[in-house]
C-alpha cells in the first residue's frame, strides 16, 4: 500500500503564558485511578460502494488501573494497567496503553507506515500553532507509538474536554489480525470528564490507500470508551505489579522517546531483527528487570535509521 499525504489541521490560538493552566493539569490528572471500562466500537455509515457494515458492535468490559508515572509542570504520563483473569481465575496484570501529555509541544509524529512497516513522519508546529495546546501521545503495550494529536482543553459550563486534530493511526488491535480490507484510520479524539470518571470518544474513518489510486473512505465508525470510577481489590494487584516493573518500563518509555526525538524527518522501527522478536526481547528484559542502559542497547537494533 502507498499512503497519500494527510495534512494536519491547522489550529490558530492566541499566545498563552508559558505555564499551563491549572485546570488543564487537573483534568489530565483526574483520569488516573481505578475504573470499570466499557469499550464500544460501532460502524455506522458505509461510504465505499458495496461496503457492508460490520454486523455487530465490538463491546468489551474490563477493570483498568491508571497510574500517574510522570508528573512535571509541562508533561504528564498516565499508564493504563488492565487486570484480567489469569490461570485458575487469579488476577493477572496486562500493561495496556499509555497517554503522554506535553504542554505547547511543537514536534509531533504522524503515522505513515505501509503494511508491516512501522513508520511515523515528524510534523513540526509553529509556536503560534502550539500556543495553549497539549499534545497527547498514545503508546502501545510495548511503549512504541500508536498516534499523537494536539488540541486545547476547554473548561466551560461545568464541562472539561480536550479535542484533537485529525490523526492517522495503524489498524487497531481488535482488527489487525482479522481484517485486511483497509489500511489505516483517521481519527478525531475527545476526552471529557464526567461526574464519576471520564469518556474517550473516537470519530473514526477507515481508509483504503493502495497503489496509485486515490485514498478512499471505507466507512465511518464511532468509538465510546467509558471509564467509571470504582473501588476494587484489584487496584492493589495492579499497583504491586507496577511497583515491581515500573522502573523497567520507565526505561523503555524513555528509550522510545529519545529515539523519536533523534529522528530528523521520520521515525521507524521493526518488530523483528536478525531473527529476534521485539516482543520476546521485551519479555526477557522485563523478566531480568534490565537497567535503562541494557534496554537501550538491546532495543537500538530495532530502530531503522533513515
CSV table of C-alpha atoms in Angstrom, one decimal:
chain,number,residue,atom,x,y,z
A,1,UNK,CA,0.0,0.0,0.0
A,2,UNK,CA,1.1,3.6,-0.6
A,3,UNK,CA,0.0,6.2,1.8
A,4,UNK,CA,-1.0,9.6,0.5
A,5,UNK,CA,-0.3,12.8,2.4
A,6,UNK,CA,-2.5,13.7,5.3
A,7,UNK,CA,-2.3,17.4,6.1
A,8,UNK,CA,-2.6,18.3,9.8
A,9,UNK,CA,-5.5,20.5,10.6
A,10,UNK,CA,-4.1,24.0,11.3
A,11,UNK,CA,-5.4,25.4,14.5
A,12,UNK,CA,-4.9,29.1,15.4
A,13,UNK,CA,-4.9,30.1,19.1
A,14,UNK,CA,-3.8,33.2,20.9
A,15,UNK,CA,-0.4,33.1,22.6
A,16,UNK,CA,-0.7,32.0,26.3
A,17,UNK,CA,1.7,32.3,29.1
A,18,UNK,CA,4.5,29.7,29.3
A,19,UNK,CA,2.8,27.8,32.2
A,20,UNK,CA,-0.2,25.6,31.5
A,21,UNK,CA,-3.5,26.5,33.2
A,22,UNK,CA,-4.0,24.6,36.5
A,23,UNK,CA,-7.4,23.4,35.3
A,24,UNK,CA,-5.8,21.6,32.3
A,25,UNK,CA,-3.4,19.8,34.5
A,26,UNK,CA,-6.1,18.9,37.0
A,27,UNK,CA,-8.3,17.5,34.2
A,28,UNK,CA,-5.4,15.3,32.9
A,29,UNK,CA,-4.6,14.0,36.4
A,30,UNK,CA,-8.3,13.3,37.1
A,31,UNK,CA,-8.2,10.5,34.6
A,32,UNK,CA,-6.0,8.4,36.9
A,33,UNK,CA,-7.4,5.9,39.3
A,34,UNK,CA,-9.3,2.6,39.1
A,35,UNK,CA,-12.1,2.3,36.6
A,36,UNK,CA,-14.6,-0.2,35.1
A,37,UNK,CA,-14.1,0.4,31.4
A,38,UNK,CA,-16.6,-0.4,28.7
A,39,UNK,CA,-15.1,-0.4,25.2
A,40,UNK,CA,-17.7,0.1,22.4
A,41,UNK,CA,-17.0,0.5,18.7
A,42,UNK,CA,-19.8,0.6,16.1
A,43,UNK,CA,-19.5,1.0,12.3
A,44,UNK,CA,-22.5,3.1,11.2
A,45,UNK,CA,-22.0,4.8,7.8
A,46,UNK,CA,-20.8,2.9,4.7
A,47,UNK,CA,-19.1,5.3,2.2
A,48,UNK,CA,-17.4,3.0,-0.4
A,49,UNK,CA,-19.7,1.4,-2.9
A,50,UNK,CA,-21.0,-2.1,-1.9
A,51,UNK,CA,-19.3,-2.0,1.5
A,52,UNK,CA,-21.2,-4.0,4.1
A,53,UNK,CA,-21.0,-2.7,7.7
A,54,UNK,CA,-19.7,-5.0,10.4
A,55,UNK,CA,-22.8,-6.9,11.6
A,56,UNK,CA,-22.4,-6.1,15.3
A,57,UNK,CA,-20.6,-3.7,17.5
A,58,UNK,CA,-17.4,-4.5,19.4
A,59,UNK,CA,-18.1,-4.5,23.1
A,60,UNK,CA,-15.7,-5.4,25.9
A,61,UNK,CA,-15.6,-4.6,29.6
A,62,UNK,CA,-12.6,-4.6,32.0
A,63,UNK,CA,-11.0,-3.3,35.1
A,64,UNK,CA,-8.3,-0.7,34.4
A,65,UNK,CA,-6.0,1.0,36.8
A,66,UNK,CA,-4.4,4.2,35.6
A,67,UNK,CA,-1.2,5.2,37.3
A,68,UNK,CA,0.5,8.6,37.2
A,69,UNK,CA,4.0,7.6,36.2
A,70,UNK,CA,5.4,11.1,35.3
A,71,UNK,CA,4.2,14.5,36.5
A,72,UNK,CA,6.1,17.7,35.8
A,73,UNK,CA,4.6,21.1,35.2
A,74,UNK,CA,4.6,20.6,31.4
A,75,UNK,CA,4.5,16.8,31.0
A,76,UNK,CA,2.2,14.1,32.4
A,77,UNK,CA,2.3,10.4,31.7
A,78,UNK,CA,-0.6,8.1,32.6
A,79,UNK,CA,0.0,4.3,32.3
A,80,UNK,CA,-3.1,2.1,31.9
A,81,UNK,CA,-3.0,-1.4,33.5
A,82,UNK,CA,-5.6,-4.0,32.7
A,83,UNK,CA,-6.4,-6.5,35.4
A,84,UNK,CA,-7.9,-9.7,33.9
A,85,UNK,CA,-8.5,-13.3,35.0
A,86,UNK,CA,-5.4,-15.5,34.6
A,87,UNK,CA,-4.6,-19.1,35.4
A,88,UNK,CA,-7.1,-20.6,37.9
A,89,UNK,CA,-9.0,-17.3,37.7
A,90,UNK,CA,-6.2,-15.5,39.6
A,91,UNK,CA,-6.0,-11.8,38.7
A,92,UNK,CA,-3.3,-11.0,36.1
A,93,UNK,CA,-2.0,-7.6,35.1
A,94,UNK,CA,-1.6,-6.7,31.4
A,95,UNK,CA,0.3,-3.5,30.7
A,96,UNK,CA,-2.0,-1.6,28.4
A,97,UNK,CA,-1.7,1.7,26.6
A,98,UNK,CA,-0.2,4.9,27.9
A,99,UNK,CA,-1.1,8.6,27.3
A,100,UNK,CA,1.7,11.1,27.5
A,101,UNK,CA,0.6,14.8,27.6
A,102,UNK,CA,3.0,17.6,26.7
A,103,UNK,CA,2.3,21.3,27.0
A,104,UNK,CA,2.8,23.5,23.9
A,105,UNK,CA,4.8,20.8,22.1
A,106,UNK,CA,5.9,21.7,18.6
A,107,UNK,CA,7.1,18.3,17.4
A,108,UNK,CA,4.6,15.5,16.7
A,109,UNK,CA,4.6,12.2,14.8
A,110,UNK,CA,2.1,11.2,12.1
A,111,UNK,CA,1.7,7.5,11.1
A,112,UNK,CA,2.7,6.9,7.5
A,113,UNK,CA,3.5,3.2,7.6
A,114,UNK,CA,2.9,0.7,4.8
A,115,UNK,CA,1.7,-2.8,5.6
A,116,UNK,CA,4.0,-4.1,8.3
A,117,UNK,CA,6.4,-1.2,8.2
A,118,UNK,CA,6.1,1.0,11.4
A,119,UNK,CA,6.9,4.5,10.2
A,120,UNK,CA,5.9,7.9,11.5
A,121,UNK,CA,6.6,11.3,9.9
A,122,UNK,CA,7.9,14.1,12.0
A,123,UNK,CA,5.5,17.1,12.0
A,124,UNK,CA,6.7,20.5,13.2
A,125,UNK,CA,4.2,23.0,14.6
A,126,UNK,CA,4.9,26.7,14.8
A,127,UNK,CA,4.9,28.3,18.3
A,128,UNK,CA,1.7,30.1,17.3
A,129,UNK,CA,0.0,26.8,16.4
A,130,UNK,CA,1.2,25.1,19.6
A,131,UNK,CA,0.3,28.0,21.9
A,132,UNK,CA,-2.2,27.0,24.6
A,133,UNK,CA,-2.4,23.3,23.4
A,134,UNK,CA,-1.4,19.9,24.7
A,135,UNK,CA,-0.2,17.1,22.6
A,136,UNK,CA,-1.3,13.6,23.6
A,137,UNK,CA,1.0,10.8,22.5
A,138,UNK,CA,-0.7,7.4,22.9
A,139,UNK,CA,1.6,4.4,23.1
A,140,UNK,CA,1.1,0.7,22.5
A,141,UNK,CA,1.7,-2.1,25.1
A,142,UNK,CA,5.4,-2.1,24.2
A,143,UNK,CA,5.6,1.7,24.5
A,144,UNK,CA,6.1,2.2,20.8
A,145,UNK,CA,3.8,5.0,19.4
A,146,UNK,CA,0.3,4.5,18.2
A,147,UNK,CA,-0.8,8.1,17.4
A,148,UNK,CA,-0.3,11.6,18.5
A,149,UNK,CA,-2.6,14.7,18.3
A,150,UNK,CA,-2.8,18.2,19.7
A,151,UNK,CA,-5.6,20.4,20.9
A,152,UNK,CA,-6.9,22.6,23.7
A,153,UNK,CA,-8.6,21.8,26.9
A,154,UNK,CA,-11.9,23.7,27.2
A,155,UNK,CA,-13.5,24.3,30.6
A,156,UNK,CA,-17.0,25.8,30.3
A,157,UNK,CA,-20.4,25.3,31.8
A,158,UNK,CA,-19.1,22.6,34.0
A,159,UNK,CA,-17.5,20.6,31.2
A,160,UNK,CA,-13.8,19.8,30.8
A,161,UNK,CA,-13.0,18.4,27.4
A,162,UNK,CA,-10.0,18.1,25.1
A,163,UNK,CA,-10.4,17.5,21.4
A,164,UNK,CA,-7.6,16.6,19.0
A,165,UNK,CA,-6.9,17.4,15.4
A,166,UNK,CA,-7.4,14.5,12.9
A,167,UNK,CA,-4.7,11.9,13.5
A,168,UNK,CA,-3.7,8.9,11.4
A,169,UNK,CA,-3.0,5.6,13.1
A,170,UNK,CA,-2.5,1.9,12.3
A,171,UNK,CA,-5.3,-0.7,12.4
A,172,UNK,CA,-6.5,-1.3,16.0
A,173,UNK,CA,-5.5,-4.4,17.9
A,174,UNK,CA,-9.1,-5.6,17.7
A,175,UNK,CA,-8.9,-5.8,13.9
A,176,UNK,CA,-5.4,-6.0,12.6
A,177,UNK,CA,-5.3,-9.8,12.8
A,178,UNK,CA,-8.8,-10.3,11.3
A,179,UNK,CA,-9.1,-7.7,8.6
A,180,UNK,CA,-7.1,-6.6,5.5
A,181,UNK,CA,-9.7,-4.6,3.7
A,182,UNK,CA,-8.5,-1.2,4.8
A,183,UNK,CA,-5.1,0.3,5.6
A,184,UNK,CA,-5.3,2.9,8.4
A,185,UNK,CA,-7.6,5.0,10.5
A,186,UNK,CA,-8.1,8.8,10.5
A,187,UNK,CA,-9.5,9.7,13.9
A,188,UNK,CA,-10.6,12.7,16.0
A,189,UNK,CA,-10.4,12.1,19.7
A,190,UNK,CA,-12.2,13.8,22.6
A,191,UNK,CA,-11.7,13.2,26.3
A,192,UNK,CA,-14.4,14.5,28.5
A,193,UNK,CA,-14.5,14.3,32.3
A,194,UNK,CA,-17.8,13.1,33.9
A,195,UNK,CA,-19.1,13.2,37.5
A,196,UNK,CA,-17.9,9.6,38.0
A,197,UNK,CA,-15.0,9.3,35.6
A,198,UNK,CA,-14.4,10.2,32.0
A,199,UNK,CA,-15.2,9.2,28.4
A,200,UNK,CA,-13.0,8.8,25.4
A,201,UNK,CA,-14.9,9.5,22.2
A,202,UNK,CA,-13.4,8.5,18.8
A,203,UNK,CA,-14.7,9.6,15.4
A,204,UNK,CA,-13.1,7.1,13.1
A,205,UNK,CA,-12.8,6.9,9.3
A,206,UNK,CA,-11.4,3.6,7.9
A,207,UNK,CA,-9.2,4.4,4.9
A,208,UNK,CA,-8.2,2.3,1.8
A,209,UNK,CA,-4.9,3.7,0.5
A,210,UNK,CA,-3.2,1.4,-2.0
A,211,UNK,CA,-1.1,1.7,-5.1
A,212,UNK,CA,-1.6,4.9,-7.2
A,213,UNK,CA,-5.4,5.0,-6.6
A,214,UNK,CA,-6.7,7.9,-4.6
A,215,UNK,CA,-7.3,7.2,-0.9
A,216,UNK,CA,-10.9,6.3,-0.2
A,217,UNK,CA,-13.0,6.2,3.0
A,218,UNK,CA,-14.4,2.7,3.5
A,219,UNK,CA,-16.8,3.6,6.3
A,220,UNK,CA,-17.3,5.7,9.5
A,221,UNK,CA,-17.1,4.2,13.0
A,222,UNK,CA,-17.8,5.6,16.4
A,223,UNK,CA,-15.9,4.6,19.5
A,224,UNK,CA,-17.1,5.4,23.0
A,225,UNK,CA,-14.9,4.1,25.8
A,226,UNK,CA,-16.5,4.9,29.2
A,227,UNK,CA,-14.3,4.9,32.3
A,228,UNK,CA,-16.3,4.7,35.5
A,229,UNK,CA,-14.5,5.1,38.9
A,230,UNK,CA,-14.8,2.1,41.1
A,231,UNK,CA,-13.3,0.7,44.3
A,232,UNK,CA,-11.7,-2.7,43.8
A,233,UNK,CA,-9.2,-5.0,45.5
A,234,UNK,CA,-7.7,-5.3,42.0
A,235,UNK,CA,-6.2,-1.9,42.5
A,236,UNK,CA,-3.5,-3.2,44.8
A,237,UNK,CA,-2.8,-6.0,42.4
A,238,UNK,CA,-2.0,-3.5,39.6
A,239,UNK,CA,-0.1,-1.1,41.9
A,240,UNK,CA,2.0,-4.0,43.2
A,241,UNK,CA,2.8,-5.1,39.6
A,242,UNK,CA,3.8,-1.6,38.6
A,243,UNK,CA,6.0,-1.2,41.7
A,244,UNK,CA,7.8,-4.3,40.6
A,245,UNK,CA,8.1,-3.5,36.9
A,246,UNK,CA,7.7,0.3,36.7
A,247,UNK,CA,11.3,1.2,36.7
A,248,UNK,CA,12.0,-1.1,33.8
A,249,UNK,CA,9.1,0.3,31.7
A,250,UNK,CA,10.2,3.9,32.6
A,251,UNK,CA,13.5,3.0,30.8
A,252,UNK,CA,11.6,1.5,27.8
A,253,UNK,CA,9.4,4.6,27.5
A,254,UNK,CA,12.5,6.9,27.8
A,255,UNK,CA,14.3,4.9,25.1
A,256,UNK,CA,11.5,5.3,22.5
A,257,UNK,CA,11.1,8.9,23.4
A,258,UNK,CA,14.7,9.6,22.8
A,259,UNK,CA,14.7,7.6,19.6
A,260,UNK,CA,11.8,9.7,18.3
A,261,UNK,CA,13.4,13.0,19.4
A,262,UNK,CA,16.6,12.0,17.5
A,263,UNK,CA,14.8,11.2,14.2
A,264,UNK,CA,15.4,14.0,11.7
A,265,UNK,CA,12.4,13.6,9.4
A,266,UNK,CA,10.7,10.3,10.2
A,267,UNK,CA,10.8,7.7,13.0
A,268,UNK,CA,10.7,4.0,12.0
A,269,UNK,CA,11.2,0.7,13.8
A,270,UNK,CA,10.8,-3.0,13.0
A,271,UNK,CA,9.3,-5.7,15.2
A,272,UNK,CA,11.8,-8.3,14.0
A,273,UNK,CA,15.6,-8.0,13.7
A,274,UNK,CA,18.1,-10.8,13.0
A,275,UNK,CA,15.6,-13.4,13.9
A,276,UNK,CA,14.7,-11.8,17.2
A,277,UNK,CA,11.2,-10.6,18.0
A,278,UNK,CA,10.8,-7.2,19.7
A,279,UNK,CA,8.0,-8.6,21.9
A,280,UNK,CA,10.1,-11.5,23.1
A,281,UNK,CA,13.1,-9.4,23.7
A,282,UNK,CA,11.0,-7.1,25.9
A,283,UNK,CA,9.5,-10.1,27.8
A,284,UNK,CA,13.0,-11.3,28.6
A,285,UNK,CA,14.3,-7.9,29.6
A,286,UNK,CA,11.3,-7.4,31.9
A,287,UNK,CA,11.9,-10.8,33.5
A,288,UNK,CA,15.5,-9.7,34.1
A,289,UNK,CA,14.4,-6.3,35.3
A,290,UNK,CA,17.0,-4.9,33.0
A,291,UNK,CA,18.5,-1.4,33.5
A,292,UNK,CA,17.8,1.5,31.2
A,293,UNK,CA,21.3,1.1,29.7
A,294,UNK,CA,20.7,-2.5,28.9
A,295,UNK,CA,17.2,-1.7,27.5
A,296,UNK,CA,18.8,1.0,25.2
A,297,UNK,CA,21.5,-1.4,24.0
A,298,UNK,CA,19.1,-4.2,23.2
A,299,UNK,CA,16.3,-2.1,21.6
A,300,UNK,CA,18.5,0.1,19.4
A,301,UNK,CA,18.9,-2.5,16.6
A,302,UNK,CA,15.1,-2.4,16.1
A,303,UNK,CA,15.2,1.3,15.2
A,304,UNK,CA,15.5,1.9,11.5
A,305,UNK,CA,17.9,4.7,10.6
A,306,UNK,CA,16.7,7.0,7.8
